[in-house]
XYZ file of C-alpha atoms in Angstrom:
598
model
C 33.484 237.890 -26.197
C 34.565 235.296 -24.537
C 30.859 234.155 -22.683
C 28.760 233.935 -25.584
C 31.019 231.924 -27.790
C 31.163 229.300 -24.254
C 27.022 229.653 -24.331
C 28.007 228.890 -28.250
C 29.986 225.919 -28.397
C 27.707 224.177 -25.231
C 24.816 224.341 -27.052
C 26.326 223.042 -30.615
C 27.589 220.515 -27.955
C 23.596 219.687 -26.542
C 22.335 219.352 -29.708
C 25.026 217.056 -31.434
C 23.942 214.960 -28.248
C 20.824 215.397 -29.311
C 21.407 214.141 -32.809
C 23.059 211.252 -31.668
C 20.634 209.793 -29.169
C 18.328 210.661 -32.541
C 20.184 208.627 -35.183
C 20.607 205.827 -32.223
C 16.920 205.311 -31.796
C 16.740 205.448 -35.518
C 18.565 202.841 -36.056
C 17.576 200.044 -33.155
C 14.050 200.730 -33.996
C 15.371 199.406 -38.103
C 16.913 196.181 -36.102
C 13.543 195.559 -34.008
C 11.206 196.112 -37.136
C 12.853 193.476 -39.054
C 11.805 189.632 -39.571
C 11.345 188.126 -36.459
C 13.750 190.496 -34.813
C 12.593 188.877 -30.781
C 14.123 185.793 -32.470
C 17.198 187.051 -32.443
C 20.606 186.770 -29.738
C 21.112 190.558 -30.313
C 17.925 191.676 -29.321
C 18.372 192.521 -25.833
C 21.231 194.556 -26.355
C 19.595 196.207 -29.143
C 16.580 197.190 -27.255
C 19.127 198.337 -24.090
C 20.932 201.057 -26.059
C 17.765 201.609 -27.178
C 16.297 202.629 -23.681
C 20.141 204.073 -23.058
C 19.467 206.967 -26.357
C 16.238 207.648 -24.884
C 14.271 205.562 -26.419
C 10.539 204.712 -25.498
C 9.578 201.436 -23.735
C 6.001 201.137 -25.690
C 8.110 201.694 -28.988
C 10.536 198.599 -28.404
C 7.217 196.308 -27.560
C 5.146 197.446 -30.499
C 8.358 197.156 -32.448
C 8.732 193.544 -31.855
C 5.295 192.543 -31.517
C 4.597 193.399 -35.937
C 7.538 192.286 -36.569
C 7.390 188.773 -35.181
C 6.395 186.499 -38.380
C 6.551 183.529 -35.999
C 8.667 181.445 -38.734
C 11.048 179.388 -36.326
C 7.042 178.214 -34.804
C 5.646 177.153 -37.977
C 8.655 175.140 -38.853
C 8.252 173.491 -36.095
C 4.658 172.657 -36.598
C 5.064 171.887 -40.290
C 7.536 169.391 -39.070
C 5.689 168.001 -36.506
C 2.070 167.942 -38.785
C 4.725 165.978 -41.484
C 6.748 163.600 -38.833
C 4.168 161.013 -38.607
C 3.537 161.151 -42.385
C 7.019 161.007 -43.114
C 8.594 159.405 -40.241
C 11.681 160.027 -38.926
C 14.168 161.055 -41.984
C 11.430 164.466 -42.509
C 14.184 166.732 -39.282
C 17.153 165.770 -41.278
C 15.249 166.641 -44.395
C 14.359 170.178 -43.103
C 18.272 170.162 -41.350
C 19.288 169.935 -45.315
C 16.955 172.465 -46.225
C 18.010 175.000 -43.795
C 21.150 174.449 -44.210
C 20.913 174.871 -48.259
C 18.471 178.390 -47.472
C 22.384 179.436 -44.489
C 24.211 178.186 -47.611
C 22.291 180.147 -50.237
C 22.312 183.761 -48.433
C 25.484 183.388 -46.150
C 27.435 187.161 -46.803
C 31.393 186.767 -45.876
C 32.597 190.031 -45.622
C 30.009 190.641 -43.561
C 31.141 187.876 -41.134
C 34.530 188.796 -41.569
C 33.419 192.466 -40.124
C 31.762 191.390 -37.604
C 34.847 188.973 -36.659
C 37.073 191.157 -36.724
C 34.845 193.881 -34.687
C 34.748 191.691 -31.674
C 37.305 189.154 -32.012
C 35.194 186.333 -31.452
C 32.623 184.186 -32.862
C 28.917 184.449 -32.579
C 27.394 183.382 -29.211
C 24.961 180.876 -31.203
C 28.139 179.053 -33.098
C 28.563 176.899 -29.937
C 25.220 175.150 -29.621
C 25.486 174.643 -33.740
C 28.763 172.876 -33.464
C 27.166 170.657 -31.137
C 24.836 169.493 -34.007
C 26.744 167.193 -37.236
C 24.096 169.070 -39.726
C 25.563 172.502 -38.787
C 29.185 171.565 -38.344
C 28.251 170.071 -41.995
C 27.280 173.717 -43.018
C 30.278 175.401 -41.491
C 32.493 172.741 -44.039
C 30.275 173.620 -46.785
C 30.420 177.223 -46.787
C 34.225 176.653 -46.002
C 34.164 174.979 -49.546
C 32.981 177.589 -51.018
C 34.568 180.691 -49.271
C 38.177 179.287 -48.028
C 39.143 182.815 -47.629
C 36.955 183.515 -44.746
C 38.571 184.613 -41.032
C 35.285 183.860 -39.873
C 35.438 180.872 -41.325
C 38.364 179.668 -40.599
C 38.113 180.640 -36.910
C 35.152 177.794 -37.145
C 37.038 175.250 -38.282
C 39.465 175.729 -35.732
C 36.343 175.630 -33.427
C 35.199 172.762 -34.518
C 38.954 171.107 -34.845
C 39.384 171.935 -31.283
C 35.962 170.089 -30.079
C 37.615 166.969 -31.684
C 36.147 166.819 -35.008
C 38.957 166.125 -37.443
C 37.657 163.053 -38.296
C 34.652 164.706 -40.115
C 37.129 167.032 -41.791
C 39.578 165.057 -43.190
C 37.430 165.477 -47.035
C 37.199 169.009 -46.568
C 39.627 170.052 -49.625
C 39.280 173.736 -47.898
C 40.652 172.372 -44.272
C 43.954 172.507 -45.276
C 44.093 175.922 -46.206
C 44.017 177.089 -42.849
C 47.373 176.212 -41.202
C 46.343 175.620 -37.817
C 43.643 173.424 -38.829
C 45.949 171.299 -41.617
C 48.460 170.495 -38.168
C 45.369 169.038 -36.200
C 44.180 167.029 -39.043
C 47.747 165.984 -39.770
C 48.428 164.764 -36.034
C 44.484 162.683 -35.649
C 45.488 161.220 -39.102
C 48.269 160.256 -37.843
C 46.936 158.833 -34.415
C 44.352 157.229 -36.338
C 47.439 154.982 -38.596
C 47.756 153.297 -35.341
C 47.747 150.282 -35.436
C 48.781 149.880 -39.280
C 51.036 146.812 -40.821
C 51.716 146.247 -44.401
C 48.110 145.154 -45.123
C 46.023 147.717 -44.313
C 48.134 150.226 -45.023
C 46.718 152.002 -47.743
C 43.098 151.814 -45.950
C 45.302 153.258 -42.674
C 46.577 156.247 -45.280
C 43.237 157.145 -47.110
C 42.441 160.071 -44.797
C 46.289 161.281 -44.607
C 46.307 161.044 -48.518
C 43.000 163.023 -48.713
C 43.998 165.499 -45.459
C 47.965 165.915 -47.649
C 48.034 165.152 -51.019
C 44.874 167.630 -52.532
C 47.417 170.853 -52.503
C 51.060 171.137 -52.753
C 51.705 173.613 -50.530
C 50.240 171.181 -47.940
C 52.075 168.010 -49.316
C 55.404 170.135 -49.268
C 54.535 171.230 -45.677
C 53.764 167.417 -44.598
C 56.782 166.127 -45.930
C 58.851 168.892 -44.770
C 57.720 168.168 -41.484
C 58.298 163.895 -41.571
C 61.738 164.530 -43.863
C 62.246 166.634 -39.908
C 61.766 163.728 -37.971
C 63.777 161.066 -39.323
C 66.312 163.038 -39.586
C 65.813 163.342 -35.808
C 65.228 159.285 -34.908
C 67.286 158.217 -37.068
C 66.945 154.605 -37.540
C 63.577 154.773 -35.179
C 62.351 156.383 -38.312
C 61.271 153.537 -40.001
C 57.491 153.857 -39.540
C 57.806 157.976 -40.788
C 59.255 156.931 -43.473
C 57.374 154.418 -44.726
C 54.897 156.396 -44.214
C 56.748 159.600 -46.297
C 57.503 157.033 -49.148
C 53.697 156.038 -49.632
C 52.854 159.867 -49.978
C 55.444 159.985 -52.430
C 54.593 157.198 -54.448
C 50.834 158.811 -54.455
C 52.186 162.286 -55.856
C 53.725 160.757 -58.278
C 51.323 158.647 -59.609
C 48.121 160.154 -59.704
C 49.396 164.121 -59.775
C 49.191 166.230 -62.808
C 52.274 167.393 -62.686
C 54.513 164.279 -61.274
C 58.034 166.272 -61.538
C 56.047 168.564 -58.648
C 57.158 165.347 -56.214
C 60.198 165.247 -57.454
C 61.677 168.501 -57.459
C 60.078 168.159 -53.528
C 62.002 164.835 -53.042
C 65.384 166.904 -54.486
C 64.892 169.679 -52.050
C 64.464 167.336 -48.942
C 67.239 165.939 -49.760
C 69.135 169.412 -50.028
C 70.170 169.722 -53.993
C 68.554 172.888 -55.815
C 66.244 172.540 -58.098
C 66.303 173.854 -62.054
C 70.441 174.988 -61.655
C 71.589 172.653 -63.796
C 73.067 169.869 -61.166
C 73.763 166.908 -62.500
C 73.160 164.916 -59.606
C 69.533 166.965 -60.229
C 69.279 165.879 -63.771
C 70.395 162.096 -63.677
C 68.044 161.870 -59.658
C 65.096 163.473 -61.235
C 65.312 160.979 -64.384
C 65.829 157.934 -62.487
C 62.260 158.307 -60.362
C 60.674 160.085 -63.570
C 61.162 157.382 -66.030
C 61.714 154.060 -63.216
C 64.814 153.145 -65.034
C 68.660 153.765 -63.661
C 69.770 154.309 -67.620
C 73.435 154.293 -67.965
C 74.418 157.989 -68.776
C 72.796 158.408 -65.243
C 74.520 156.295 -63.250
C 77.664 157.539 -65.033
C 76.517 160.770 -63.491
C 75.734 159.840 -60.476
C 78.830 158.184 -59.891
C 80.981 160.807 -61.315
C 80.111 162.876 -58.648
C 79.711 160.683 -55.600
C 83.016 158.529 -56.591
C 84.963 161.984 -57.538
C 84.006 163.959 -54.585
C 85.286 160.988 -52.222
C 88.889 160.794 -54.007
C 89.023 164.339 -54.735
C 87.808 164.997 -50.533
C 85.513 167.778 -51.908
C 82.170 168.125 -49.916
C 79.554 165.309 -51.928
C 76.407 165.537 -52.422
C 73.521 164.345 -50.620
C 72.915 160.644 -49.493
C 69.869 160.597 -49.438
C 68.823 161.353 -52.301
C 70.890 157.635 -53.185
C 68.634 156.575 -50.419
C 65.994 156.970 -51.709
C 63.687 154.078 -53.037
C 62.980 155.574 -56.359
C 66.298 155.951 -57.243
C 68.204 152.830 -55.036
C 65.955 150.641 -56.662
C 66.336 150.688 -60.604
C 69.701 150.964 -60.013
C 69.756 147.735 -58.317
C 66.977 146.244 -60.746
C 69.445 146.987 -63.576
C 72.991 145.170 -62.311
C 70.671 142.871 -60.344
C 68.418 141.860 -62.268
C 69.319 139.398 -64.633
C 68.984 136.904 -61.974
C 65.103 137.165 -61.585
C 64.159 138.907 -64.933
C 64.842 137.838 -68.456
C 64.173 140.724 -69.864
C 66.964 142.416 -68.227
C 70.707 142.090 -69.537
C 73.683 141.726 -67.673
C 76.140 143.904 -67.607
C 79.188 144.953 -68.548
C 81.646 144.956 -66.019
C 83.029 148.501 -66.483
C 79.717 149.129 -66.031
C 78.001 146.910 -63.513
C 81.401 148.450 -61.584
C 79.423 151.776 -61.420
C 76.340 150.582 -60.193
C 77.677 148.683 -57.471
C 79.776 150.877 -55.583
C 76.636 153.925 -55.963
C 75.094 150.238 -54.520
C 77.555 150.202 -51.228
C 77.562 154.293 -50.956
C 74.329 154.658 -50.901
C 73.996 151.508 -48.242
C 76.776 152.525 -46.057
C 78.059 155.784 -45.869
C 76.064 159.079 -44.426
C 76.534 163.007 -44.872
C 79.436 163.057 -43.056
C 83.419 162.806 -44.370
C 84.451 159.517 -45.392
C 87.201 158.381 -43.231
C 89.630 155.902 -44.642
C 88.049 152.671 -42.237
C 84.793 154.087 -43.794
C 86.776 154.029 -47.202
C 87.893 149.957 -46.220
C 83.975 148.695 -45.654
C 82.434 150.216 -48.494
C 85.235 148.625 -50.738
C 84.980 145.173 -48.482
C 81.024 146.117 -49.051
C 81.550 146.576 -53.511
C 83.672 143.073 -53.210
C 80.670 141.450 -52.022
C 78.060 142.873 -54.261
C 80.156 141.918 -57.133
C 79.919 138.400 -55.558
C 76.822 138.155 -55.342
C 75.737 139.195 -58.701
C 78.403 136.656 -60.357
C 77.642 133.595 -57.434
C 73.858 133.861 -57.610
C 72.776 131.401 -60.893
C 70.261 131.377 -62.996
C 67.257 129.299 -62.816
C 69.342 127.190 -60.350
C 69.159 122.761 -59.738
C 68.654 121.867 -56.294
C 72.137 120.524 -56.076
C 73.182 123.720 -57.499
C 71.456 125.684 -54.563
C 73.322 123.314 -51.758
C 76.290 124.131 -52.564
C 75.640 127.665 -52.537
C 73.824 128.001 -49.039
C 77.634 128.336 -47.365
C 78.261 131.514 -49.226
C 74.484 132.403 -48.961
C 74.297 132.192 -45.474
C 77.227 134.371 -45.225
C 76.102 137.133 -47.785
C 72.268 137.319 -46.138
C 74.153 138.844 -43.497
C 74.523 142.179 -45.012
C 70.870 143.676 -45.327
C 71.316 145.015 -48.965
C 72.871 141.891 -49.723
C 70.056 140.168 -48.558
C 67.551 141.637 -50.103
C 68.974 140.988 -53.520
C 69.243 137.138 -52.260
C 65.488 137.734 -51.204
C 64.526 138.812 -54.659
C 66.544 135.619 -56.497
C 64.535 133.302 -54.558
C 60.989 134.745 -54.992
C 61.778 134.032 -58.788
C 63.554 130.329 -58.445
C 60.895 129.460 -56.424
C 58.339 130.672 -59.053
C 59.843 130.559 -62.481
C 57.929 128.469 -64.735
C 55.473 128.250 -63.329
C 57.171 126.808 -60.027
C 58.891 124.006 -61.777
C 61.449 124.226 -58.686
C 58.731 122.886 -56.205
C 57.145 120.763 -58.937
C 60.685 119.219 -59.661
C 61.966 119.303 -56.383
C 59.407 118.999 -53.146
C 59.452 116.313 -51.246
C 56.134 116.265 -48.668
C 59.091 115.051 -45.645
C 61.353 118.074 -46.337
C 61.290 121.747 -46.351
C 62.566 123.160 -49.159
C 65.511 124.787 -48.658
C 64.463 128.529 -50.063
C 61.292 128.698 -47.714
C 64.467 128.318 -44.282
C 66.478 130.463 -46.292
C 63.720 132.861 -46.391
C 62.834 132.575 -42.897
C 66.639 133.202 -41.906
C 66.078 136.512 -43.761
C 63.220 137.475 -41.982
C 65.112 136.690 -38.075
C 68.326 138.730 -39.449
C 66.314 141.866 -40.843
C 63.223 143.145 -39.412
C 62.615 145.808 -42.367
C 62.702 142.712 -45.046
C 59.789 140.581 -43.352
C 57.373 142.140 -46.145
C 59.333 140.805 -48.687
C 59.940 137.585 -47.012
C 56.117 137.585 -46.277
C 55.344 138.123 -50.661
C 57.732 135.524 -51.068
C 56.074 132.566 -48.597
C 52.384 134.056 -49.979
C 53.976 133.426 -53.931
C 54.080 130.002 -52.431
C 51.137 129.350 -50.791
C 48.928 131.020 -53.644
C 50.487 128.024 -56.451
C 48.492 125.812 -58.076
C 51.197 123.647 -58.809
C 50.648 121.909 -62.174
C 52.042 118.095 -61.386
C 50.674 118.397 -57.513
C 47.822 116.213 -56.145
C 45.199 117.644 -54.118
C 47.176 116.329 -51.122
C 50.265 117.459 -52.310
C 49.353 120.787 -52.724
C 47.557 121.294 -49.163
C 50.855 119.221 -47.743
C 53.078 122.567 -49.442
C 50.560 124.094 -48.077
C 51.256 123.456 -44.615
C 54.273 123.351 -44.520
C 54.594 127.247 -46.049
C 52.090 128.077 -42.915
C 54.724 126.438 -40.296
C 56.936 129.360 -41.832
C 54.437 131.770 -41.647
C 53.901 131.320 -38.578
C 57.370 131.418 -37.450
C 56.941 134.788 -39.154
C 54.224 135.900 -36.669
C 56.569 135.334 -33.826
C 58.408 137.948 -35.384
C 56.199 140.996 -34.953
C 55.037 140.527 -37.703
C 51.332 138.219 -36.549
C 48.915 141.119 -37.846
C 49.455 141.108 -41.625
C 49.817 137.385 -41.009
C 45.832 137.580 -39.583
C 44.800 140.297 -42.002
C 46.097 138.252 -45.145
C 44.368 134.856 -43.669
C 40.806 136.680 -42.894
C 40.468 138.444 -46.651
C 41.495 135.093 -48.153
C 39.364 132.599 -46.289
C 36.598 132.051 -48.461
C 39.380 131.240 -50.988
C 41.987 128.129 -48.904
C 40.654 124.966 -47.582
C 38.558 124.640 -44.202
C 41.319 122.332 -42.755
C 44.009 124.136 -43.952
C 42.807 127.278 -41.904
C 42.242 125.066 -39.152
C 46.043 124.164 -39.611
C 46.991 127.926 -39.693
C 44.936 128.866 -36.452
C 46.496 125.920 -34.688
C 50.268 126.712 -35.732
C 49.959 130.668 -34.976
C 47.764 129.977 -31.429
C 51.082 127.611 -30.626
C 53.325 130.626 -30.824
C 51.479 133.003 -28.633
C 49.740 133.146 -25.004
C 47.323 135.356 -23.110
C 46.898 138.534 -22.995
C 46.175 138.832 -26.357
C 46.041 142.826 -27.693
C 42.193 143.273 -29.437
C 44.028 144.183 -33.110
C 44.797 140.437 -32.756
C 42.161 138.774 -31.279
C 38.879 139.714 -32.662
C 40.363 138.982 -36.375
C 41.083 135.470 -34.588
C 38.077 135.094 -32.798
C 36.548 135.999 -36.525
C 38.615 133.263 -38.292
C 37.885 129.859 -35.733
C 33.931 131.270 -36.135
C 34.129 131.212 -39.692
C 35.733 127.417 -39.577
C 33.927 126.156 -36.441
C 32.809 123.048 -38.374
C 36.458 121.921 -39.484
C 37.232 122.527 -35.717
C 35.282 120.258 -34.572
C 36.221 117.554 -36.873
C 40.201 118.243 -36.199
C 42.665 116.373 -34.587
C 42.749 117.345 -30.748
C 46.411 118.706 -31.229
C 44.984 121.021 -33.421
C 41.810 121.626 -30.915
C 44.118 122.262 -27.721
C 45.055 125.573 -28.894
C 42.485 126.948 -30.100
C 40.036 125.760 -26.879
C 43.050 127.468 -25.008
C 42.663 130.624 -26.705
C 39.055 131.023 -26.292
C 39.268 129.524 -22.760
C 41.471 132.566 -21.987
C 38.456 135.285 -24.000
C 35.978 136.968 -21.932
C 33.289 137.156 -23.830
C 29.790 136.187 -25.084
C 31.215 134.901 -28.137
C 34.231 133.406 -26.968
C 32.289 131.122 -24.731
C 29.785 129.836 -27.522
C 32.093 128.872 -29.901
C 34.042 126.935 -26.688
C 30.744 125.284 -25.473
C 30.411 124.450 -29.300
C 33.820 122.289 -28.828
C 34.157 118.955 -27.733
C 35.986 117.965 -24.879
C 39.144 116.242 -25.088
C 38.045 113.053 -23.433
C 34.885 112.693 -26.022
C 38.186 113.117 -28.929
C 40.092 110.834 -27.192
C 37.792 108.375 -26.691
C 36.527 108.528 -30.301
C 40.127 108.184 -31.778
C 39.867 104.886 -29.667
C 36.999 103.413 -30.666
């Protein structure tokens, strides 16, 4: 009985194998019968499978010939015929039309299924990704189908090929974690070099990549927070970027509370648990105002922890500019803002103590030495609050100079003094300059600003802003000559600021304002700026200065030799055609001397 059974099983197995071959042949024939099957990249493997299953070679030839419609050849012919009529733009138009068809007919489920089977992108994608029109097609597909694994892999492949800059405008790119990290790194690389004048322009790509979704904003802020923790004082640049991202989200996002909560979470606080520090900080950030009740809550928590020896809340929340600045404004604002009333001493003491704690203390336990320094800073802050006069006369300023020079050795005190100086100089339409400026003397306020910039590099943007106030002023009682003299005196201070590693913001400012500035003043600026530096010059310095010289070349030609000499030396050190032409256009030293002698 066993023999027939074995025979029967063998026949069944043989029949099953034959059926399988027929089934494979039919499947392959269907694929070969599709329109323009011969043009498909997979056709060679389909033919191989058909022949291995016992299919007749003649059938493959017959099927491929009968299914050929020549769509690709017709497209090329149409493109060739339309080219002379419509010009070179026809290829882009055809590419766009094909792209739209691909997008209309794309099946994400089928693409993902195929990708899951092979774990690889189709071979033709390699050729596609070398052309921008097809990369854009994939970008548009990813916007329509953000959950597609195949498109996610394609985006990563594009990023790996170095096309991250194209992807910063994609709202779907940040959804793919591996792509997002590449985009974040690319955006940060593109920001170098950045300065105060071009920071917002440089931030556009980063904001697009980070601030479109809550998840990416949280991840980016978490990364930046970790970098700041590791670098400490060296993380000023990252901290500045971090602040700008927070500002953007608070100003533009439909849910500003989200940005506030993320900031509180990064500071180590638990949101939504009835924590008085969280509630007070959130209120100050959202209202941009340090109300007495909020400040009292913060003071009770931080001061109470110090006196009791209990762990204090994270100091990072007090150091946040959107918390600290309103506190500073509330206690010192009466010195420069007539709408702010001076606080009663018992209230001012709490504000001042929080400011001192924020700038001096860390999250480490506070020892006795730190407590002594804290008390000393509190005393100094009170002295500044009481010692600076509101809209003082020149005599009062001179009398306060010794104390001011002592105060500005401390960064937070220097910041307060700087804000006071800006108000004194600009109050009532620049009354200070109208009353006290003489052409032969540098205003003492400008000298104090220079000292602050020298002592505290992080305050240079605020110092430059104060210089710009005076430079752009139109003092009512000044003659044109006296106004020009004030501008030149301020340029002398700005040139020294540029020497303190602040040249690029200064140059960018004058380049942007050149059409509004007298030509002789621009020439004087170039003279004073170039007197501070020597060759070789970095490209980011060289290009805008060369453009300024080109813009003012007529004024340079008739300038004094002491102004021309530095410009001539700058041009002579540059090895390019524009510099050589500009240098040749300048009078030589001998001719200038002869003209002066005549």
